[in-house]
XYZ file of C-alpha atoms in Angstrom:
514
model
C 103.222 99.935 119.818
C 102.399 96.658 117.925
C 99.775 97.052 115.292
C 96.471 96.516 116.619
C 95.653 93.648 115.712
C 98.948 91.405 115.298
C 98.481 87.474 115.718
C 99.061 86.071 119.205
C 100.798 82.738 117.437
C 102.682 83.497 114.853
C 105.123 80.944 113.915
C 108.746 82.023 113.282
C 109.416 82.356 109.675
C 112.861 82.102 108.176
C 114.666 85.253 106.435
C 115.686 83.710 103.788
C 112.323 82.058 102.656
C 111.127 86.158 102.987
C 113.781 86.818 100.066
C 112.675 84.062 98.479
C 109.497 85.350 98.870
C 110.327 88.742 97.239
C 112.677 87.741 94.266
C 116.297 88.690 96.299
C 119.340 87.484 96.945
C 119.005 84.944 99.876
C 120.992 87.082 102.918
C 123.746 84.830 104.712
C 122.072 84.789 108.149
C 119.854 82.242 109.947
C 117.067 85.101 111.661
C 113.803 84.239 111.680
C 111.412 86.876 112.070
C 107.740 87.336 114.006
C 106.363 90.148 112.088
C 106.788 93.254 109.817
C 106.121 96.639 110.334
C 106.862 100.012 107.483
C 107.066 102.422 110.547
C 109.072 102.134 114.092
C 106.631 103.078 116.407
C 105.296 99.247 115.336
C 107.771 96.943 115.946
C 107.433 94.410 117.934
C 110.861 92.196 119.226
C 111.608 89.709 116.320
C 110.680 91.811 113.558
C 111.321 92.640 110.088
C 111.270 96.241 109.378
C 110.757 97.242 105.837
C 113.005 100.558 105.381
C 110.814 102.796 102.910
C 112.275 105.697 100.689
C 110.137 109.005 101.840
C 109.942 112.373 100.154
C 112.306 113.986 103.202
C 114.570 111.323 103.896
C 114.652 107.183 103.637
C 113.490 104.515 105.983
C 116.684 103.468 106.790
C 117.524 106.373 108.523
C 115.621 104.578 111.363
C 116.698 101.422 111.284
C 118.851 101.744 114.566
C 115.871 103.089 116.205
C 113.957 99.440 114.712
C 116.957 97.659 116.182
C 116.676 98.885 119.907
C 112.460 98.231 119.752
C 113.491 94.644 118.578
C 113.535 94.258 114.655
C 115.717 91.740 113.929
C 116.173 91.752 110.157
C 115.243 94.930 107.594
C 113.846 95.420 104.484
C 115.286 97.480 102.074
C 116.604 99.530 98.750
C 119.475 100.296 97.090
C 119.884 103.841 98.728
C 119.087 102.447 101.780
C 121.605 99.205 102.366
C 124.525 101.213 103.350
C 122.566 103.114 106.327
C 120.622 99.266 107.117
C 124.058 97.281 107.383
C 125.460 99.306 109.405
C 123.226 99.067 111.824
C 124.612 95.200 112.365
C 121.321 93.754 111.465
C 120.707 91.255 108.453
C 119.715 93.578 105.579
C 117.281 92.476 102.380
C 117.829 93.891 99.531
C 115.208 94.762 96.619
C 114.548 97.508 93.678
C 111.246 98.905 95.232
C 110.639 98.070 98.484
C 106.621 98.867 98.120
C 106.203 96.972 95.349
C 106.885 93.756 97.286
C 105.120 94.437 100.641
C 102.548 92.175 100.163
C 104.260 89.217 99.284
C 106.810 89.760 102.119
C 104.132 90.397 104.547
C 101.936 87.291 103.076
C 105.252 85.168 103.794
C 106.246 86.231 106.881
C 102.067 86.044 108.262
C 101.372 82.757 106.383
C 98.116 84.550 104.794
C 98.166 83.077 101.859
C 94.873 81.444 101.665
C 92.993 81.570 105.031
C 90.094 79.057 103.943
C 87.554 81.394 104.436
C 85.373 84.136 102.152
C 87.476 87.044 101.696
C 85.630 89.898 100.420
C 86.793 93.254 98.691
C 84.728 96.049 97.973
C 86.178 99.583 95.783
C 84.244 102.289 95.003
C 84.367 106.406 95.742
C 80.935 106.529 97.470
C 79.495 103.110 99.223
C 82.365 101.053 100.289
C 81.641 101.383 103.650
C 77.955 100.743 103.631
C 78.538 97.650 101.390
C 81.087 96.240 103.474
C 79.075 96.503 106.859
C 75.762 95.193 105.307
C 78.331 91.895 104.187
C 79.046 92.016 107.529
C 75.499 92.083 109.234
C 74.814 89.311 106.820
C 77.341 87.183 108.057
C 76.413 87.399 110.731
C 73.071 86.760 110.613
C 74.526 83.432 109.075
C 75.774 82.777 112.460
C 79.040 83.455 111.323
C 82.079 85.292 113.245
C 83.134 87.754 111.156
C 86.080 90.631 110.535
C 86.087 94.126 108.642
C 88.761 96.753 107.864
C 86.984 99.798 106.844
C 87.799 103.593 106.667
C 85.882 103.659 110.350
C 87.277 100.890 112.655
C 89.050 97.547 111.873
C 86.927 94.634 113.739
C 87.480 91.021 114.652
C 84.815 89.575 116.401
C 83.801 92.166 119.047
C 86.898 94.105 118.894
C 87.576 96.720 116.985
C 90.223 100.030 117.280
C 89.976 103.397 114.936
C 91.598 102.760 111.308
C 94.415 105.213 110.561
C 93.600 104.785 106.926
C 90.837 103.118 104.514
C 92.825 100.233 103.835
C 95.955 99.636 106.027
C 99.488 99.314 104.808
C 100.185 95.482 103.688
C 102.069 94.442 106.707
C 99.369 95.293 108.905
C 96.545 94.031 106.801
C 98.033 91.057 106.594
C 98.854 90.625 110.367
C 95.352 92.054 110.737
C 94.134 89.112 108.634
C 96.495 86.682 110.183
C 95.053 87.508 113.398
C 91.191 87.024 112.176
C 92.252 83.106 110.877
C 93.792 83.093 114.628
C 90.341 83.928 115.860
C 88.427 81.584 114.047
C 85.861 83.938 111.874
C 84.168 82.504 109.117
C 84.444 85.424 106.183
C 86.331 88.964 105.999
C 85.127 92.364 104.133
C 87.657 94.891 103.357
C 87.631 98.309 101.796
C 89.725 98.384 99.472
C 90.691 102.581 98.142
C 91.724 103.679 95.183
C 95.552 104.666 96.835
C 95.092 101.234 98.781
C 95.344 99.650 95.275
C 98.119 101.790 93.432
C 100.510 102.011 96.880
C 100.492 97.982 96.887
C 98.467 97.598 100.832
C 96.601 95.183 99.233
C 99.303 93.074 97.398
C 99.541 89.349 98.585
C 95.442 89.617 99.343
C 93.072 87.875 96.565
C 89.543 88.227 97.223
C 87.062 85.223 96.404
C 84.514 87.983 95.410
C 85.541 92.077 94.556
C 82.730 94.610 94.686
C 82.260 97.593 92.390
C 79.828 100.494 93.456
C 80.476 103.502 91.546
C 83.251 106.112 90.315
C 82.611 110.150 90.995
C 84.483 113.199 91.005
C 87.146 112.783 94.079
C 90.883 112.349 94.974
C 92.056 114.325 92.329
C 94.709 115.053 94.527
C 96.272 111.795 94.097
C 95.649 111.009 90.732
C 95.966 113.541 87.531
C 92.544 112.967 86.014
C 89.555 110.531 86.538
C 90.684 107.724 83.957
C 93.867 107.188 86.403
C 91.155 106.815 89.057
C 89.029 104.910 87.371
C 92.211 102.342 86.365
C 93.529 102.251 90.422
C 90.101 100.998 91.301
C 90.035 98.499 88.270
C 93.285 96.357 89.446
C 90.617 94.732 91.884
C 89.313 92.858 89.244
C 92.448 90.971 88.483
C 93.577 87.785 89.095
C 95.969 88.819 91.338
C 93.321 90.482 94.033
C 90.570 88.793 93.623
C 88.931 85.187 91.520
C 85.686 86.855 90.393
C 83.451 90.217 91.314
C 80.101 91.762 91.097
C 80.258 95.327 89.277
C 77.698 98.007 89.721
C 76.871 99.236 86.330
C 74.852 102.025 87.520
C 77.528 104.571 86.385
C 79.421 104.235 82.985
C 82.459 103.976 85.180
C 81.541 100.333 86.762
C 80.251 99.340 82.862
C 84.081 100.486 81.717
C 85.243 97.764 84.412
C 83.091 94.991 83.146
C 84.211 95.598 79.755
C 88.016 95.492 80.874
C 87.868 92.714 84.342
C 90.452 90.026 83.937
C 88.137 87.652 86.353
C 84.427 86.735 85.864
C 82.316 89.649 86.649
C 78.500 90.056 86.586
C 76.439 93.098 87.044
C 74.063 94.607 89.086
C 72.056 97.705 88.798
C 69.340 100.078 90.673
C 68.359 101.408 87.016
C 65.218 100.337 85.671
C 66.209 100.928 82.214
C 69.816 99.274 82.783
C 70.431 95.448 82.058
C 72.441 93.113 84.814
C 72.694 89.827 85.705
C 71.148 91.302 89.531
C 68.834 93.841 90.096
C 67.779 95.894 93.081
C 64.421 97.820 92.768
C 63.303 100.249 95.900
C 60.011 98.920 97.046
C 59.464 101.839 100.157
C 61.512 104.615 101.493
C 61.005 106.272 104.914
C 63.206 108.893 106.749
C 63.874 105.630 109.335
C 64.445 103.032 106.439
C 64.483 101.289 102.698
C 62.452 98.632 101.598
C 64.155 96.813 98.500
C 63.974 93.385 96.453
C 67.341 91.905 95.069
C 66.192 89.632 91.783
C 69.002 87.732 90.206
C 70.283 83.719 88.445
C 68.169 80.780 89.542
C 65.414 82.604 90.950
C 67.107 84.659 93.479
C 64.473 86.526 94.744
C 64.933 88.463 98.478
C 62.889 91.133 99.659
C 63.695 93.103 102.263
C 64.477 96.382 104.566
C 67.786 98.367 105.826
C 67.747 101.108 108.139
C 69.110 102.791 105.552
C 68.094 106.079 103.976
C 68.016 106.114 100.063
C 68.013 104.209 96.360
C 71.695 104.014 96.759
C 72.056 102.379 100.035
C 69.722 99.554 98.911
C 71.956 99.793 95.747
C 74.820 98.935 98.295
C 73.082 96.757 100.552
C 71.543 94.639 96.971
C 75.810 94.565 95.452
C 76.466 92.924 99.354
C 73.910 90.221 98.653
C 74.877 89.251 95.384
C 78.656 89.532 96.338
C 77.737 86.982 99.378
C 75.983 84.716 97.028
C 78.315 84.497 94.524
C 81.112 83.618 97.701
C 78.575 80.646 97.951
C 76.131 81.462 100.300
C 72.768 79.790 98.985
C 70.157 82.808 97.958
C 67.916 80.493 100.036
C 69.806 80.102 103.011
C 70.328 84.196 102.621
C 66.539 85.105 102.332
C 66.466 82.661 105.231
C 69.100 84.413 107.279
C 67.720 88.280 106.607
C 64.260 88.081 107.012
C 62.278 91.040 106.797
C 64.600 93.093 108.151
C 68.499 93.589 108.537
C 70.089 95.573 111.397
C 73.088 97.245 110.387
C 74.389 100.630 111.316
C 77.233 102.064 109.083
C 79.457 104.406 111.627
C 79.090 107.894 110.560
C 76.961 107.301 107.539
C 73.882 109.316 107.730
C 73.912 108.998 111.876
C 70.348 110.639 112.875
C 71.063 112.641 115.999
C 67.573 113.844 116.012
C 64.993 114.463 119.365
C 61.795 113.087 119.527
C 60.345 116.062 118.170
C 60.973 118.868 115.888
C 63.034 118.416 112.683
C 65.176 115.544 112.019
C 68.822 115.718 111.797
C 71.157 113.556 109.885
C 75.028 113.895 110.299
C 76.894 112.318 107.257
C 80.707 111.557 106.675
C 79.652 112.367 102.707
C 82.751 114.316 100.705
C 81.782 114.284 97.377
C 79.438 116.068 95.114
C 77.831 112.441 93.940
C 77.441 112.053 97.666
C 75.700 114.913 98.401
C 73.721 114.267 95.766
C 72.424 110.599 96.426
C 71.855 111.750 100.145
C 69.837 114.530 99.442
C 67.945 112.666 96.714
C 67.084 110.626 99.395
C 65.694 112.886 102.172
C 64.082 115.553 99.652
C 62.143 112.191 98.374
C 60.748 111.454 101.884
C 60.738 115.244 103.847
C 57.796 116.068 104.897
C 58.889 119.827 104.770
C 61.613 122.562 104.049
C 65.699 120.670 103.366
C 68.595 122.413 104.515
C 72.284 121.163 103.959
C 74.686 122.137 105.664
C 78.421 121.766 104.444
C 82.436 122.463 104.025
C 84.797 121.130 102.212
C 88.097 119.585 103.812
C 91.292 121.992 103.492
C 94.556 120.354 101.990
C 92.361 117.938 99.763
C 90.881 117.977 96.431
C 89.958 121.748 95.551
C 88.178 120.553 92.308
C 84.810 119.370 93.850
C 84.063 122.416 96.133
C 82.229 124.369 93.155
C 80.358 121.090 92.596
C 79.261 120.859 95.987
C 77.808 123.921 96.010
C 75.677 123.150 92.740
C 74.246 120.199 94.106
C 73.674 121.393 97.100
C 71.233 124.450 95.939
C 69.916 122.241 93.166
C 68.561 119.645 95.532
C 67.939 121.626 98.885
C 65.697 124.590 100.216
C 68.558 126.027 102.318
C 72.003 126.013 102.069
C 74.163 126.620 105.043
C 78.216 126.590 104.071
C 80.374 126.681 106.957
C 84.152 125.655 107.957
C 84.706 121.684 108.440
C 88.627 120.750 108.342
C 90.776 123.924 107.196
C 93.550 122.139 108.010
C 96.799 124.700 106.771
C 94.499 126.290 104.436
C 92.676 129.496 104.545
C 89.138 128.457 105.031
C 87.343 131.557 103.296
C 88.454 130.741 100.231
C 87.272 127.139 100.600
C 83.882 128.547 101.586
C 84.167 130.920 98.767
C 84.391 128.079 96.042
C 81.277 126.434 97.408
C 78.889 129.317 97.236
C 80.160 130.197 93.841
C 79.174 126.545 92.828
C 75.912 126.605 95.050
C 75.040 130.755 93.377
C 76.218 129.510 89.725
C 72.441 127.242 90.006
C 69.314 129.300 88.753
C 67.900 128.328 92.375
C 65.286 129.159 94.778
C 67.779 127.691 97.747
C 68.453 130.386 100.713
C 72.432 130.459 100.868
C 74.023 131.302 104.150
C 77.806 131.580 104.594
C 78.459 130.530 108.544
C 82.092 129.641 109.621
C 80.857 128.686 112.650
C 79.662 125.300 112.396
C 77.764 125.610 115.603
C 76.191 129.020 114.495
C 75.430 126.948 111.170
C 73.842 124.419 112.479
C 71.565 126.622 114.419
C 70.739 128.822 111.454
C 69.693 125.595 109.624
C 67.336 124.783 112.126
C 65.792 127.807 112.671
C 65.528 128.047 109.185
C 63.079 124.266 108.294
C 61.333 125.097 111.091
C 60.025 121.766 113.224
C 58.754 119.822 110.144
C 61.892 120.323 108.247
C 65.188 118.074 107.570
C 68.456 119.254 108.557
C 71.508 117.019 106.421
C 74.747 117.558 107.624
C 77.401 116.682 105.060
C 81.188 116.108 105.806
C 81.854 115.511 109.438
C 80.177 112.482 110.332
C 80.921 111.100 113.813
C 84.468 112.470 114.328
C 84.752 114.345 117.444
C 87.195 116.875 116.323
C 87.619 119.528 113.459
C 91.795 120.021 112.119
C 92.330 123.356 111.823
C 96.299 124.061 111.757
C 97.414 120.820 112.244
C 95.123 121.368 115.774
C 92.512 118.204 116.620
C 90.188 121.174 118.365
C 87.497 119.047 119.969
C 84.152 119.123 117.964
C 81.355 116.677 117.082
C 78.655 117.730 114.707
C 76.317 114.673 116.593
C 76.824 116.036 119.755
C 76.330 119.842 119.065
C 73.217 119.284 116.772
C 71.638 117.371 119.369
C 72.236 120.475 122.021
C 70.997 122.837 119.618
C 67.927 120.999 119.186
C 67.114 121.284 122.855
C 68.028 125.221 123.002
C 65.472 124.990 120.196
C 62.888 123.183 122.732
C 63.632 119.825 121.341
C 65.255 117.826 124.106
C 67.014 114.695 123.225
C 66.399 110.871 124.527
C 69.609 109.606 126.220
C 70.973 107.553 123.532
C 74.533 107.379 121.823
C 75.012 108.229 118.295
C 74.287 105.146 115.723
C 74.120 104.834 111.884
């Protein structure tokens, strides 16, 4: 099928001005393509499939199978020309196909400067919650509005599931093509760490990048943290983006000032840290954050998220500033929030609690510094016993399981380890890493191992009692767990919410939000 969100208009753009486009020879044919897709299963007629190399075999390999779904034209290597022209389609060759995605894609989608506040937020923890507070405060602007984010991709009112944090570059640019289509009035994008060195983002510049922080994670994809920490610092180039704001918070956003290639200024939630903005916690509740944003020319905007936490003021403060420096009046902003904004972040900290007994919160958290800022958060406001309880993904970074497990019996009362997303691995030996981490701690915490995460969910429960705090880290709002390449259905919302009523704590009818 077409990607979700291709443009109902698109002009027909010449092949040759796509090779212009990408530095290559001009081909000797007249096609004029409609779109570009990487993979087959996206092409729509009059497209331009670009033929990838892979690690089992090459792109071009399925260029006749492009052909018959209607490509017209391909994009391609070296290796693969031979397979491409034979296929009888007009062929485009380049030295790295990847490497000019973006500027193909920007070509053939016209995206090259939509007129409107584009606005790119990296980070390991926070992206998401800083790009839907941008886009609650658009909104409250009046303004329509479209996201990409590791939950959904959204134009207006519509919105599908992402396949990945930030989408390859010829469907976020067909994405974005589509939102100028639509009329909306500014754009917030996550952009990853592999969004940045796999070129999605290529041909995209973003009037303001956003910085939140840099913790232990992905080190699966890159060798050591410094190669992290330098993928998320190409979005404060001139090629992605004219200027950014840059949490200095952690030494990792302060290493980014220091090296930025655009105007940056900083912001921090540290009272002993200096920035040009500055967010300072006012109230927290279990329901809510109270938090003033201070900054240049008197910026001064009090106010409350629905959000649990220092660092999800932190994010919602870096969305304000990023907003104002895109040339939003701090004025017209303090104006347009009021005392309160609405947002709910999908996944993030979801409460699937009953109207009585102990609250639950279901997080998509994955990282130690995740765990950590989340339970920070709820052991500052719990009015009794905190239990965690958590896994670690199979197939992904084993390095931050032991860490897990220390901050989870530094910071909680109970902790509950049980089996999240095995995938092909052995889970016990996933589980085994965490409670080494979580029995290395000199720690009062009760340490359960549970597979089951529906026996583990019950155990943490029984175990705060009604007054207590249940935080479930990992699974968020997916409604599934991968165990052997298996989606077996699951959701951690729904089941917490039935094990609260075995527990006497019946649920309101209400569907799963935050």
């Amino acid at each position: 099928m077409p990607h979700a969100f291709d443009p109902e208009h698109l002009s027909p753009v010449s092949l040759r001005s796509v090779a212009a486009a990408v530095g290559a020879a001009e081909p000797d044919s007249g096609s004029r393509v409609t779109g570009m897709t990487v993979s087959t299963g996206d092409v729509r007629p009059g497209g331009l499939f670009a033929a990838l190399p892979g690690r089992h075999q090459h792109g071009a390999d399925h260029v006749r199978a492009a052909r018959r779904a209607g490509a017209v034209a391909v994009l391609t290597d070296a290796a693969g020309e031979p397979t491409a022209t034979a296929s009888g389609l007009p062929v485009v060759v380049v030295a790295d196909v990847r490497t000019v995605l973006g500027a193909a894609a920007r070509a053939v989608y016209g995206t090259g400067d939509l007129g409107v506040p584009m606005l790119g937020v990296t980070g390991t923890n926070g992206k998401t919650s800083t790009v839907y507070v941008l886009d609650a405060l658009m909104r409250r602007l009046g303004w329509p509005t479209a996201l990409t984010s590791t939950a959904e991709r959204r134009i207006r009112d519509a919105a599908v599931a992402a396949r990945l944090t930030t989408p390859e570059a010829p469907e976020l640019h067909a994405f974005l093509a589509r939102a100028a289509e639509q009329g909306v009035m500014g754009i917030a994008v996550e952009a990853s760490a592999q969004g940045l060195s796999r070129h999605r983002l290529d041909g995209v510049r973003f009037d303001v990048a956003g910085f939140t922080n840099l913790s232990h994670d992905h080190l699966d994809d890159y060798v050591d943290m410094d190669t992290y920490l330098r993928a998320k610092a190409a979005l404060f180039t001139p090629e992605h983006a004219r200027r950014g704001v840059v949490s200095v918070d952690s030494a990792a956003g302060r290493t980014i000032v220091r090296d930025a290639g655009v105007p940056v200024e900083t912001i921090t939630s540290l009272p002993e840290q200096e920035a040009t903005w500055r967010v300072a916690v006012l109230d927290q509740r279990l329901d809510g954050t109270r938090f003033r944003l201070t900054g240049p020319d008197g910026t001064d905007i009090a106010t409350e998220v629905p959000l649990l936490g220092r660092h999800m003021a932190a994010d919602a403060g870096l969305a304000m500033a990023m907003l104002i420096r895109a040339g939003v009046g701090p004025e017209v902003l303090r104006a347009a929030v009021g005392d309160r904004l609405d947002v709910v972040v999908p996944g993030r900290m979801s409460d699937a609690s009953a109207p009585t007994g102990p609250r639950v919160f279901v997080d998509f958290a994955h990282t130690p510094d995740a765990f950590a800022k989340s339970l920070e958060a709820v052991c500052a406001v719990a009015p009794a016993r905190v239990a965690i309880v958590l896994g670690a993904d199979g197939d992904r970074d084993p390095t931050k399981r032991h860490g897990m497990g220390v901050v989870a019996s530094t910071a909680a009362d109970v902790v509950v380890v049980a089996d999240h997303h095995p995938r092909f691995e052995d889970p016990a030996p996933i589980r085994a890493a965490i409670l080494a981490g979580a029995r290395s701690v000199d720690s009062d915490a009760l340490i359960v191992e549970e597979p089951d995460p529906a026996a583990a969910i019950r155990t943490a429960l029984a175990a705060v009692g009604d007054d207590g705090v249940v935080y479930w880290a990992g699974p968020g709002l997916t409604d599934y767990r991968d165990v052997r390449g298996e989606h077996v259905p699951y959701s951690s919302f729904e089941d917490a919410r039935v094990a609260l009523a075995e527990a006497g704590h019946p649920a309101e009818d209400t569907v799963p939000c935050g």
